[in-house]
Short mmCIF file of C-alpha atoms (C1' of nucleotides) in Angstrom, two decimals:
data_model
loop_
_atom_site.label_atom_id
_atom_site.label_comp_id
_atom_site.label_asym_id
_atom_site.label_seq_id
_atom_site.Cartn_x
_atom_site.Cartn_y
_atom_site.Cartn_z
CA MET S 1 -7.16 25.69 -3.66
CA LYS S 2 -10.82 25.79 -2.74
CA GLN S 3 -12.74 22.62 -2.12
CA THR S 4 -15.60 23.62 -4.38
CA GLU S 5 -13.36 23.45 -7.43
CA TYR S 6 -12.42 19.82 -6.89
CA LEU S 7 -14.01 16.40 -6.58
CA PRO S 8 -13.91 15.50 -2.90
CA HIS S 9 -12.11 12.35 -1.65
CA ILE S 10 -10.20 11.92 -4.90
CA ALA S 11 -6.52 12.72 -5.38
CA TYR S 12 -3.67 11.70 -7.60
CA ASP S 13 0.00 11.22 -6.85
CA SER S 14 2.83 11.14 -9.35
CA VAL S 15 6.12 9.28 -9.22
CA ILE S 16 8.19 11.50 -11.50
CA ILE S 17 11.27 9.62 -12.62
CA GLY S 18 14.40 10.99 -14.25
CA PHE S 19 17.73 9.42 -15.18
CA THR S 20 21.00 11.22 -14.48
CA GLY S 21 23.24 8.98 -16.52
CA ASP S 22 23.86 6.42 -13.84
CA GLU S 23 20.86 6.31 -11.52
CA LEU S 24 17.15 6.94 -11.34
CA LYS S 25 15.91 9.91 -9.38
CA ILE S 26 12.47 10.84 -8.16
CA LEU S 27 10.92 14.23 -7.47
CA ILE S 28 9.97 14.65 -3.82
CA MET S 29 8.24 17.62 -2.18
CA GLU S 30 9.03 18.89 1.28
CA TYR S 31 6.31 20.77 3.17
CA HIS S 32 7.06 24.06 4.90
CA ASN S 33 8.43 23.76 8.43
CA THR S 34 7.34 20.18 8.94
CA GLY S 35 10.17 17.91 7.81
CA LEU S 36 7.49 15.92 5.98
CA TYR S 37 8.21 14.56 2.52
CA ALA S 38 5.66 13.45 -0.05
CA LEU S 39 5.13 12.67 -3.69
CA PRO S 40 3.83 15.53 -5.79
CA GLY S 41 0.11 15.21 -6.24
CA GLY S 42 -3.09 17.10 -6.59
CA PHE S 43 -6.80 16.98 -7.08
CA VAL S 44 -9.26 16.59 -9.91
CA LYS S 45 -11.35 19.53 -11.00
CA LYS S 46 -15.06 18.91 -11.23
CA ASN S 47 -15.06 19.21 -14.99
CA GLU S 48 -11.71 17.67 -15.77
CA ASP S 49 -10.67 14.20 -16.92
CA LEU S 50 -8.76 12.27 -14.28
CA ASN S 51 -5.77 11.70 -16.56
CA GLU S 52 -5.81 15.36 -17.58
CA ALA S 53 -5.61 16.39 -13.95
CA ALA S 54 -2.48 14.32 -13.45
CA LYS S 55 -0.99 15.77 -16.63
CA ARG S 56 -1.77 19.31 -15.49
CA GLY S 57 -0.10 18.74 -12.14
CA LEU S 58 2.93 17.30 -13.84
CA GLU S 59 3.28 20.31 -16.11
CA GLU S 60 3.00 22.63 -13.14
CA ARG S 61 5.78 20.80 -11.32
CA THR S 62 8.18 20.31 -14.23
CA GLY S 63 7.27 22.92 -16.82
CA LEU S 64 7.22 20.17 -19.44
CA LYS S 65 4.37 19.23 -21.77
CA ASN S 66 3.68 15.97 -23.57
CA ILE S 67 5.31 13.87 -20.93
CA PHE S 68 5.03 10.11 -20.78
CA LEU S 69 2.56 9.57 -17.97
CA GLU S 70 1.01 6.27 -17.03
CA GLN S 71 -1.56 5.35 -14.46
CA PHE S 72 -0.58 2.17 -12.62
CA TYR S 73 -2.66 1.71 -9.47
CA THR S 74 -5.27 3.30 -7.24
CA PHE S 75 -4.60 3.34 -3.53
CA GLY S 76 -7.68 3.27 -1.36
CA ASP S 77 -6.99 1.61 1.97
CA THR S 78 -8.56 3.24 5.00
CA LYS S 79 -5.21 3.19 6.78
CA ARG S 80 -3.92 5.84 4.38
CA HIS S 81 -6.35 8.25 6.02
CA GLN S 82 -4.17 10.01 8.63
CA PRO S 83 -5.73 13.40 9.27
CA GLU S 84 -3.07 14.27 11.87
CA VAL S 85 -0.41 14.31 9.16
CA LEU S 86 -2.44 16.67 7.00
CA ARG S 87 -3.25 18.78 10.05
CA THR S 88 0.48 19.24 10.67
CA ILE S 89 0.99 20.36 7.08
CA ILE S 90 -1.96 22.74 7.18
CA GLU S 91 -1.01 24.28 10.49
CA ALA S 92 2.57 24.88 9.36
CA ASN S 93 1.25 26.76 6.37
CA GLU S 94 1.28 30.52 6.69
CA LYS S 95 0.01 31.67 3.33
CA THR S 96 -3.46 30.16 3.19
CA PRO S 97 -6.23 30.57 5.81
CA HIS S 98 -6.40 27.24 7.57
CA GLU S 99 -10.18 26.99 7.42
CA SER S 100 -10.10 26.83 3.64
CA LEU S 101 -7.90 23.73 3.80
CA GLN S 102 -9.99 21.69 6.22
CA TRP S 103 -11.28 19.51 3.40
CA LEU S 104 -7.78 18.05 3.10
CA LEU S 105 -8.45 16.21 6.36
CA ASP S 106 -11.02 14.00 4.66
CA ARG S 107 -10.29 10.51 3.51
CA PHE S 108 -8.78 10.39 0.00
CA ILE S 109 -8.46 7.70 -2.58
CA SER S 110 -5.39 8.32 -4.71
CA VAL S 111 -4.86 7.36 -8.31
CA ALA S 112 -1.14 6.92 -8.86
CA TYR S 113 0.87 7.68 -11.99
CA TYR S 114 4.46 7.40 -12.97
CA ALA S 115 6.05 9.89 -15.33
CA LEU S 116 9.32 9.56 -17.22
CA ILE S 117 11.21 12.67 -18.09
CA ASN S 118 14.57 13.86 -19.24
CA TYR S 119 16.29 14.76 -16.01
CA HIS S 120 18.33 17.59 -17.50
CA ASP S 121 15.29 19.33 -19.00
CA VAL S 122 13.66 20.02 -15.66
CA VAL S 123 13.82 22.74 -13.04
CA PRO S 124 11.38 21.47 -10.39
CA LYS S 125 8.91 23.96 -8.96
CA PRO S 126 7.29 23.56 -5.53
CA ASP S 127 3.56 24.04 -5.08
CA ALA S 128 1.69 26.29 -2.65
CA LEU S 129 2.06 24.09 0.41
CA SER S 130 5.65 22.96 -0.07
CA ASP S 131 8.93 24.79 -0.03
CA SER S 132 11.01 22.43 -2.07
CA CYS S 133 10.63 20.00 -4.91
CA THR S 134 13.87 18.12 -5.26
CA TRP S 135 15.36 15.14 -7.02
CA TYR S 136 16.25 12.23 -4.74
CA PRO S 137 18.03 9.05 -5.80
CA LEU S 138 15.55 6.20 -5.84
CA LYS S 139 17.80 4.29 -3.48
CA LYS S 140 18.09 7.14 -1.00
CA LEU S 141 14.60 8.51 -0.55
CA PRO S 142 13.69 10.32 2.64
CA PRO S 143 10.88 8.80 4.75
CA LEU S 144 7.62 9.61 2.98
CA ILE S 145 4.21 10.34 4.46
CA LEU S 146 1.23 7.99 4.35
CA ASP S 147 1.68 5.12 1.89
CA HIS S 148 3.89 7.05 -0.51
CA ALA S 149 6.77 4.60 -0.17
CA ASP S 150 4.42 1.83 -1.32
CA ILE S 151 3.40 3.98 -4.24
CA VAL S 152 7.03 4.41 -5.30
CA ASN S 153 7.70 0.69 -5.04
CA ARG S 154 4.72 -0.19 -7.13
CA ALA S 155 5.67 2.45 -9.70
CA ILE S 156 9.10 0.91 -10.17
CA PHE S 157 7.51 -2.50 -10.47
CA ALA S 158 5.18 -1.22 -13.19
CA LEU S 159 8.06 0.49 -14.96
CA ARG S 160 10.03 -2.76 -15.07
CA GLU S 161 7.09 -4.59 -16.56
CA ASN S 162 6.81 -1.98 -19.28
CA ILE S 163 10.48 -1.64 -20.13
CA ASP S 164 10.26 -3.67 -23.30
CA ARG S 165 6.58 -3.55 -24.10
CA LYS S 166 6.24 0.20 -24.09
CA LEU S 167 9.58 1.62 -25.10
CA VAL S 168 9.70 3.59 -21.88
CA THR S 169 13.41 4.32 -22.13
CA VAL S 170 12.75 6.84 -24.93
CA ASN S 171 11.56 9.24 -22.32
CA LEU S 172 14.56 9.02 -20.05
CA LEU S 173 17.23 9.74 -22.66
CA PRO S 174 18.12 12.69 -24.85
CA ALA S 175 17.21 12.55 -28.53
CA THR S 176 20.40 10.69 -29.39
CA PHE S 177 22.42 8.41 -27.18
CA THR S 178 25.06 5.73 -27.32
CA MET S 179 24.43 2.06 -26.84
CA LYS S 180 26.18 2.23 -23.50
CA GLU S 181 23.90 5.02 -22.32
CA LEU S 182 20.87 3.00 -23.31
CA GLN S 183 22.25 0.02 -21.47
CA HIS S 184 22.75 2.13 -18.35
CA VAL S 185 19.07 3.07 -18.36
CA TYR S 186 18.10 -0.56 -18.53
CA GLU S 187 20.47 -1.42 -15.73
CA ALA S 188 19.16 1.40 -13.54
CA ILE S 189 15.54 0.38 -14.06
CA LEU S 190 16.06 -3.35 -13.68
CA ASP S 191 18.73 -2.95 -11.02
CA THR S 192 20.90 -5.62 -12.64
CA ASN S 193 24.01 -5.89 -14.73
CA ILE S 194 23.45 -6.63 -18.39
CA ARG S 195 25.91 -8.36 -20.70
CA ARG S 196 27.11 -5.82 -23.21
CA THR S 197 27.25 -7.93 -26.37
CA THR S 198 23.92 -9.62 -25.86
CA PHE S 199 22.26 -6.31 -25.13
CA GLN S 200 23.72 -4.70 -28.23
CA ARG S 201 22.66 -7.61 -30.41
CA GLN S 202 19.10 -7.56 -29.10
CA MET S 203 18.70 -3.82 -29.42
CA LEU S 204 19.96 -3.85 -33.00
CA ALA S 205 17.75 -6.81 -33.86
CA SER S 206 14.70 -5.07 -32.43
CA GLU S 207 14.73 -2.61 -35.34
CA LEU S 208 13.67 0.17 -33.00
CA LEU S 209 16.88 2.15 -33.35
CA VAL S 210 18.33 4.33 -36.06
CA ARG S 211 22.11 4.59 -36.14
CA HIS S 212 23.65 8.01 -36.73
CA ASP S 213 27.23 9.30 -36.92
CA LYS S 214 29.88 8.56 -34.34
CA ARG S 215 30.32 10.69 -31.30
CA TYR S 216 33.90 11.72 -30.54
CA SER S 217 34.26 12.09 -26.81
CA GLY S 218 37.95 13.04 -26.69
CA LYS S 219 38.78 9.80 -24.91
CA ALA S 220 41.54 7.47 -26.01
CA HIS S 221 39.41 4.78 -27.60
CA LYS S 222 37.07 3.97 -30.44
CA ALA S 223 34.18 6.41 -30.75
CA PRO S 224 30.67 4.93 -30.38
CA TYR S 225 27.82 5.46 -32.77
CA VAL S 226 24.84 7.38 -31.49
CA TYR S 227 21.31 6.14 -31.95
CA SER S 228 17.78 7.45 -31.78
CA PHE S 229 14.47 5.66 -31.55
CA LYS S 230 12.52 5.27 -34.76
CA ALA S 231 9.17 5.87 -33.12
CA LYS S 232 9.15 8.98 -31.01
CA LYS S 233 7.13 9.42 -27.86
CA PRO S 234 3.59 8.09 -28.15
CA MET T 19 -28.34 2.30 -0.62
CA LYS T 20 -28.11 5.67 1.10
CA GLN T 21 -25.59 8.23 0.00
CA THR T 22 -24.40 8.89 3.52
CA GLU T 23 -22.99 5.39 3.80
CA TYR T 24 -20.68 5.76 0.82
CA LEU T 25 -17.85 7.93 -0.44
CA PRO T 26 -19.34 10.22 -3.08
CA HIS T 27 -18.04 10.25 -6.66
CA ILE T 28 -16.23 6.93 -6.26
CA ALA T 29 -17.40 3.63 -7.68
CA TYR T 30 -15.94 0.32 -8.71
CA ASP T 31 -16.86 -1.98 -11.58
CA SER T 32 -15.95 -5.64 -11.90
CA VAL T 33 -15.32 -7.70 -14.99
CA ILE T 34 -16.18 -11.13 -13.66
CA ILE T 35 -14.75 -13.78 -15.94
CA GLY T 36 -15.57 -17.47 -16.08
CA PHE T 37 -14.56 -20.27 -18.45
CA THR T 38 -17.11 -22.78 -19.69
CA GLY T 39 -14.67 -25.22 -21.20
CA ASP T 40 -14.42 -23.57 -24.57
CA GLU T 41 -15.01 -19.84 -24.15
CA LEU T 42 -14.75 -16.99 -21.69
CA LYS T 43 -17.94 -15.53 -20.28
CA ILE T 44 -18.60 -12.34 -18.39
CA LEU T 45 -21.29 -11.48 -15.86
CA ILE T 46 -23.54 -8.68 -17.08
CA MET T 47 -26.43 -7.03 -15.22
CA GLU T 48 -29.64 -5.88 -16.85
CA TYR T 49 -31.59 -3.07 -15.19
CA HIS T 50 -35.33 -3.34 -14.65
CA ASN T 51 -37.47 -2.27 -17.59
CA THR T 52 -34.76 -0.34 -19.36
CA GLY T 53 -32.96 -2.70 -21.71
CA LEU T 54 -29.74 -1.26 -20.31
CA TYR T 55 -26.80 -3.55 -19.62
CA ALA T 56 -23.87 -2.86 -17.35
CA LEU T 57 -21.01 -4.42 -15.48
CA PRO T 58 -21.70 -5.29 -11.86
CA GLY T 59 -20.33 -2.58 -9.62
CA GLY T 60 -20.87 -0.71 -6.43
CA PHE T 61 -19.64 1.92 -4.04
CA VAL T 62 -17.11 2.23 -1.27
CA LYS T 63 -18.30 2.57 2.30
CA LYS T 64 -16.85 5.45 4.23
CA ASN T 65 -14.87 3.18 6.49
CA GLU T 66 -13.97 0.46 4.05
CA ASP T 67 -10.82 -0.28 2.04
CA LEU T 68 -11.30 0.21 -1.69
CA ASN T 69 -10.21 -3.33 -2.52
CA GLU T 70 -12.45 -4.71 0.23
CA ALA T 71 -15.42 -2.94 -1.29
CA ALA T 72 -14.81 -4.63 -4.62
CA LYS T 73 -14.42 -7.97 -2.89
CA ARG T 74 -17.65 -7.47 -0.98
CA GLY T 75 -19.55 -6.65 -4.16
CA LEU T 76 -18.13 -9.71 -5.83
CA GLU T 77 -19.22 -11.98 -3.02
CA GLU T 78 -22.71 -10.51 -3.14
CA ARG T 79 -22.98 -11.19 -6.85
CA THR T 80 -21.43 -14.67 -6.94
CA GLY T 81 -21.73 -16.05 -3.42
CA LEU T 82 -18.04 -16.98 -3.55
CA LYS T 83 -15.29 -15.95 -1.17
CA ASN T 84 -11.54 -15.74 -1.68
CA ILE T 85 -11.83 -14.98 -5.34
CA PHE T 86 -8.93 -13.86 -7.48
CA LEU T 87 -9.61 -10.16 -7.90
CA GLU T 88 -7.24 -7.67 -9.44
CA GLN T 89 -7.45 -3.96 -9.91
CA PHE T 90 -6.28 -2.94 -13.36
CA TYR T 91 -7.31 0.64 -14.17
CA THR T 92 -9.26 3.62 -12.93
CA PHE T 93 -11.63 5.29 -15.36
CA GLY T 94 -12.14 8.99 -14.79
CA ASP T 95 -12.96 10.76 -18.03
CA THR T 96 -15.66 13.41 -17.82
CA LYS T 97 -17.44 11.89 -20.80
CA ARG T 98 -18.36 8.88 -18.68
CA HIS T 99 -20.68 11.19 -16.74
CA GLN T 100 -24.04 10.66 -18.42
CA PRO T 101 -26.73 11.50 -15.86
CA GLU T 102 -29.51 10.80 -18.36
CA VAL T 103 -28.55 7.11 -18.38
CA LEU T 104 -28.66 6.90 -14.63
CA ARG T 105 -31.90 8.87 -14.60
CA THR T 106 -33.47 6.23 -16.84
CA ILE T 107 -32.37 3.48 -14.50
CA ILE T 108 -33.61 5.30 -11.41
CA GLU T 109 -36.97 6.17 -12.91
CA ALA T 110 -37.57 2.60 -14.02
CA ASN T 111 -36.99 1.45 -10.46
CA GLU T 112 -40.12 0.80 -8.46
CA LYS T 113 -38.75 -0.43 -5.16
CA THR T 114 -36.70 2.50 -3.94
CA PRO T 115 -37.92 6.11 -3.54
CA HIS T 116 -36.33 8.01 -6.38
CA GLU T 117 -35.20 10.91 -4.21
CA SER T 118 -32.86 8.66 -2.26
CA LEU T 119 -31.06 7.71 -5.47
CA GLN T 120 -30.43 11.20 -6.77
CA TRP T 121 -26.76 11.02 -5.74
CA LEU T 122 -26.24 8.44 -8.49
CA LEU T 123 -26.59 11.29 -10.97
CA ASP T 124 -23.26 12.78 -9.84
CA ARG T 125 -20.04 12.29 -11.69
CA PHE T 126 -18.25 9.06 -10.70
CA ILE T 127 -14.70 7.88 -11.04
CA SER T 128 -14.63 4.11 -11.30
CA VAL T 129 -11.88 1.79 -10.17
CA ALA T 130 -12.06 -1.33 -12.33
CA TYR T 131 -11.28 -4.90 -11.32
CA TYR T 132 -11.29 -8.21 -13.04
CA ALA T 133 -12.18 -11.39 -11.22
CA LEU T 134 -11.56 -14.97 -12.30
CA ILE T 135 -13.89 -17.65 -11.09
CA ASN T 136 -14.90 -21.19 -11.71
CA TYR T 137 -17.90 -20.82 -13.99
CA HIS T 138 -19.67 -23.90 -12.69
CA ASP T 139 -19.48 -22.81 -9.04
CA VAL T 140 -21.61 -19.73 -9.52
CA VAL T 141 -25.27 -18.91 -9.47
CA PRO T 142 -25.31 -15.17 -10.26
CA LYS T 143 -27.52 -12.95 -8.13
CA PRO T 144 -28.88 -9.59 -9.32
CA ASP T 145 -28.67 -6.53 -7.09
CA ALA T 146 -31.41 -4.13 -6.00
CA LEU T 147 -31.57 -2.14 -9.22
CA SER T 148 -31.24 -4.95 -11.72
CA ASP T 149 -33.42 -7.89 -12.57
CA SER T 150 -30.87 -10.17 -14.09
CA CYS T 151 -27.23 -11.02 -13.71
CA THR T 152 -26.28 -13.33 -16.53
CA TRP T 153 -23.25 -14.88 -18.19
CA TYR T 154 -22.56 -13.58 -21.68
CA PRO T 155 -19.86 -14.87 -24.02
CA LEU T 156 -17.05 -12.34 -24.21
CA LYS T 157 -17.47 -12.28 -27.97
CA LYS T 158 -21.22 -11.66 -27.85
CA LEU T 159 -21.75 -9.00 -25.23
CA PRO T 160 -24.83 -6.81 -25.42
CA PRO T 161 -24.23 -3.07 -25.83
CA LEU T 162 -23.10 -1.75 -22.45
CA ILE T 163 -23.77 1.61 -20.83
CA LEU T 164 -21.19 4.38 -20.40
CA ASP T 165 -17.63 3.21 -20.98
CA HIS T 166 -18.21 -0.34 -19.82
CA ALA T 167 -17.16 -1.82 -23.15
CA ASP T 168 -13.79 -0.08 -22.76
CA ILE T 169 -13.52 -1.48 -19.28
CA VAL T 170 -14.05 -5.02 -20.57
CA ASN T 171 -11.47 -4.55 -23.31
CA ARG T 172 -8.87 -3.29 -20.91
CA ALA T 173 -9.63 -6.13 -18.50
CA ILE T 174 -8.94 -8.72 -21.16
CA PHE T 175 -5.76 -6.91 -22.08
CA ALA T 176 -4.62 -6.98 -18.45
CA LEU T 177 -5.55 -10.64 -18.16
CA ARG T 178 -3.42 -11.52 -21.19
CA GLU T 179 -0.45 -9.71 -19.71
CA ASN T 180 -0.81 -11.68 -16.51
CA ILE T 181 -1.42 -15.11 -18.01
CA ASP T 182 2.08 -16.37 -17.34
CA ARG T 183 3.29 -14.02 -14.65
CA LYS T 184 0.46 -14.58 -12.24
CA LEU T 185 -0.81 -18.08 -12.82
CA VAL T 186 -4.27 -16.71 -13.48
CA THR T 187 -5.54 -19.89 -15.10
CA VAL T 188 -5.68 -21.58 -11.69
CA ASN T 189 -8.81 -19.65 -10.99
CA LEU T 190 -10.67 -20.60 -14.14
CA LEU T 191 -10.29 -24.35 -13.86
CA PRO T 192 -11.49 -27.01 -11.44
CA ALA T 193 -8.99 -28.46 -8.98
CA THR T 194 -7.78 -31.03 -11.49
CA PHE T 195 -7.77 -30.77 -15.24
CA THR T 196 -6.21 -32.30 -18.32
CA MET T 197 -3.50 -30.71 -20.38
CA LYS T 198 -6.02 -30.11 -23.14
CA GLU T 199 -8.35 -28.27 -20.79
CA LEU T 200 -5.49 -26.07 -19.66
CA GLN T 201 -4.60 -25.40 -23.27
CA HIS T 202 -8.20 -24.40 -24.01
CA VAL T 203 -8.06 -21.76 -21.26
CA TYR T 204 -4.92 -20.30 -22.75
CA GLU T 205 -6.47 -20.30 -26.19
CA ALA T 206 -9.62 -18.59 -24.96
CA ILE T 207 -7.69 -15.88 -23.13
CA LEU T 208 -5.15 -15.22 -25.86
CA ASP T 209 -7.66 -15.81 -28.66
CA THR T 210 -5.14 -17.85 -30.64
CA ASN T 211 -4.40 -21.43 -31.48
CA ILE T 212 -1.55 -23.00 -29.58
CA ARG T 213 0.60 -25.87 -30.79
CA ARG T 214 -0.18 -28.86 -28.66
CA THR T 215 3.26 -30.40 -28.27
CA THR T 216 5.06 -27.14 -27.59
CA PHE T 217 2.46 -26.16 -25.03
CA GLN T 218 2.72 -29.48 -23.26
CA ARG T 219 6.49 -29.30 -23.19
CA GLN T 220 6.49 -25.80 -21.77
CA MET T 221 3.90 -26.50 -19.13
CA LEU T 222 5.72 -29.59 -17.92
CA ALA T 223 9.03 -27.72 -17.91
CA SER T 224 7.53 -24.90 -15.86
CA GLU T 225 7.35 -27.19 -12.81
CA LEU T 226 4.05 -25.61 -11.81
CA LEU T 227 1.98 -28.74 -12.34
CA VAL T 228 1.57 -31.96 -10.41
CA ARG T 229 0.56 -35.00 -12.43
CA HIS T 230 -2.08 -37.32 -10.99
CA ASP T 231 -3.81 -40.47 -12.24
CA LYS T 232 -5.36 -40.84 -15.64
CA ARG T 233 -8.93 -39.84 -16.30
CA TYR T 234 -11.00 -42.38 -18.23
CA SER T 235 -13.57 -40.51 -20.24
CA GLY T 236 -15.24 -43.48 -21.93
CA LYS T 237 -14.02 -42.31 -25.32
CA ALA T 238 -12.20 -44.55 -27.75
CA HIS T 239 -8.69 -43.29 -27.23
CA LYS T 240 -5.82 -43.03 -24.78
CA ALA T 241 -6.83 -41.52 -21.42
CA PRO T 242 -5.11 -38.29 -20.42
CA TYR T 243 -3.43 -37.62 -17.13
CA VAL T 244 -4.99 -34.98 -14.93
CA TYR T 245 -2.93 -32.25 -13.33
CA SER T 246 -3.26 -29.71 -10.56
CA PHE T 247 -1.25 -26.58 -9.81
CA LYS T 248 1.40 -26.91 -7.13
CA ALA T 249 0.73 -23.46 -5.71
CA LYS T 250 -2.94 -22.86 -4.99
CA LYS T 251 -4.64 -19.53 -5.23
CA PRO T 252 -2.58 -16.67 -3.80
"C1'" DT P 9 54.73 4.37 -33.42
"C1'" DA P 10 53.23 1.72 -29.52
"C1'" DT P 11 49.73 1.81 -25.90
"C1'" DT P 12 45.17 2.07 -23.83
"C1'" DA P 13 40.33 1.78 -23.31
"C1'" DT P 14 36.35 0.97 -25.49
"C1'" DT P 15 33.35 -0.40 -29.32
"C1'" DG P 16 31.26 -3.25 -33.05
"C1'" DT P 17 31.22 -7.70 -34.86
"C1'" DT P 18 31.95 -12.47 -35.31
"C1'" DA P 19 32.28 -17.33 -33.86
"C1'" DC P 20 30.80 -21.21 -31.50
"C1'" DA P 21 28.48 -23.65 -27.83
"C1'" DA P 22 24.24 -24.04 -25.17
"C1'" DA P 23 19.51 -23.61 -24.69
"C1'" DT P 24 14.90 -23.00 -26.50
"C1'" DT P 25 11.35 -23.43 -29.93
"C1'" DG P 26 8.92 -25.07 -34.23
"C1'" DA P 27 7.19 -28.81 -36.63
"C1'" DG P 28 6.45 -33.28 -37.40
"C1'" DA P 29 6.70 -38.30 -36.51
"C1'" DC P 30 5.56 -42.08 -33.80
"C1'" DA P 31 4.38 -45.29 -30.32
"C1'" DA P 32 0.95 -46.07 -26.54
"C1'" DT P 33 -3.67 -46.79 -25.37
"C1'" DA P 34 -8.92 -46.76 -24.24
"C1'" DA P 35 -12.95 -47.73 -26.29
"C1'" DT P 36 -15.54 -49.42 -30.42
"C1'" DA P 37 -16.45 -52.11 -34.56
"C1'" DA P 38 -15.77 -56.23 -37.05
"C1'" DT K 24 -10.30 -61.83 -30.47
"C1'" DT K 25 -8.61 -58.58 -33.48
"C1'" DA K 26 -8.52 -54.46 -36.25
"C1'" DT K 27 -9.86 -49.59 -36.12
"C1'" DT K 28 -10.15 -44.92 -34.37
"C1'" DA K 29 -9.10 -40.80 -31.89
"C1'" DT K 30 -6.21 -38.82 -28.77
"C1'" DT K 31 -2.22 -38.50 -25.80
"C1'" DG K 32 2.67 -38.45 -24.33
"C1'" DT K 33 7.15 -38.37 -25.95
"C1'" DC K 34 10.93 -38.10 -29.07
"C1'" DT K 35 13.65 -36.30 -33.01
"C1'" DC K 36 15.78 -33.01 -35.74
"C1'" DA K 37 16.04 -28.53 -37.74
"C1'" DA K 38 15.64 -23.61 -36.92
"C1'" DT K 39 16.17 -19.91 -33.95
"C1'" DT K 40 17.74 -17.46 -30.00
"C1'" DT K 41 20.92 -16.75 -26.21
"C1'" DG K 42 25.33 -17.06 -23.44
"C1'" DT K 43 30.08 -16.43 -23.68
"C1'" DA K 44 34.26 -15.30 -25.26
"C1'" DA K 45 37.39 -13.74 -28.68
"C1'" DC K 46 38.94 -10.39 -31.86
"C1'" DA K 47 39.57 -6.65 -34.89
"C1'" DA K 48 38.79 -1.58 -35.32
"C1'" DT K 49 39.77 2.87 -33.67
"C1'" DA K 50 40.36 7.58 -31.20
"C1'" DA K 51 43.26 9.70 -28.30
"C1'" DT K 52 47.64 9.60 -25.55
"C1'" DA K 53 52.41 8.51 -24.31
#
DNA sequence: TATTATTGTTACAAATTGAGACAATAATAA
DNA sequence: TTATTATTGTCTCAATTTGTAACAATAATA
């Protein structure tokens, strides 16, 4: 991770969101021997598109390609420049010579993205400076460094705004799913209860779904149909 | 405009939008002796918040303070790096020694904002490198450098998304206005015709407006009420 | 065969919207 | 003074959408 490879002062951070079936989770990194938690992020190579950089970092962390990834805000307040935090992370790092990481102490402006992925497809991988990359429930995040809590909040806000306009739920579900599973995604994102019959009526009227065979769960009740989205990921 | 004052590789561009009464206009700069047109923009001082930098640039261009200004996207493709365009601008500039502007040839990532202002309040002022700063109708913009046309398109898209959620029309109208004037703003932003009676019903039902006295225009018909917004600019 | 939990659909009331009609009215023309 | 004109504010009624509950269908179990 040499400075000369990257544009100085520019970073990105990703809010990587998965859905377990009943709650949203977010990937959080923990840095070696510091107790400091942060969003996964990275830097932009000198000859690389900004959005490509974020996509590359996401692939490195999740192993997945073609993920739904959306830029939602750029954070550039001076108060996010806290070199002492980065110094702690650098000094706790044993693998890399500390001098080669001094550029991390500079002020950075961070372009933030949120990514939606299928929770069960992912085995998170830490990066060079961190020793874990773990799913945390959105409602039980550890304290995050710098302004990363703000970044998460704004990501969820952006996700809510896009829930109908951009078909974001496609990315959080397996290829086929029941109406109840779809409803649970909506409820987790919007953090509300939704009336079952109204939801079902609206989803069917939207013409976005294809109905397939029933799924027999072994439970003592009527088996639900499964559905898929007509338009796959953009 | 010395490099050492500013963060390298980081710029902002502003889509400054005004409403004349029947169409949207945008402020466009023309560079000395080049025939090149661009959005007004600038750079971020090393000890300045990103959003403050954009606000400062806006004040310099319009003379107005407390303007509605919203960040909507950050443009960072490599193809927006076209040093030959900047070279043309620098070489056509007679006032500043060219060597001190060489840093403008670097690759820049640009954080884009849109601003909404009262068209009639503004006397646009050019900056050091440009010799005009002029209103152009949104539908008749000159060809713009780099990806500035994309930036404008995305700004209008963001504005449309915010038209109801964020009360953006406040900023485009004088303190009091008729229902028809308000409707014209909506029509200009959405680029559609709106049914008069439905619009009036919805606006009144929204409880956002205060009705004042009638305005006598001297025309041979019933005089309209004027309205103001209950909540002023955020 | 009855029971249980859930699902898909229908029915009806309530609310919202589309589209037009109409009365009110400020200035002008007769 | 009175009729005319253009526009505004409101109302009406149909069409559509939503809220709410009821109900029938059904897969497994008791």
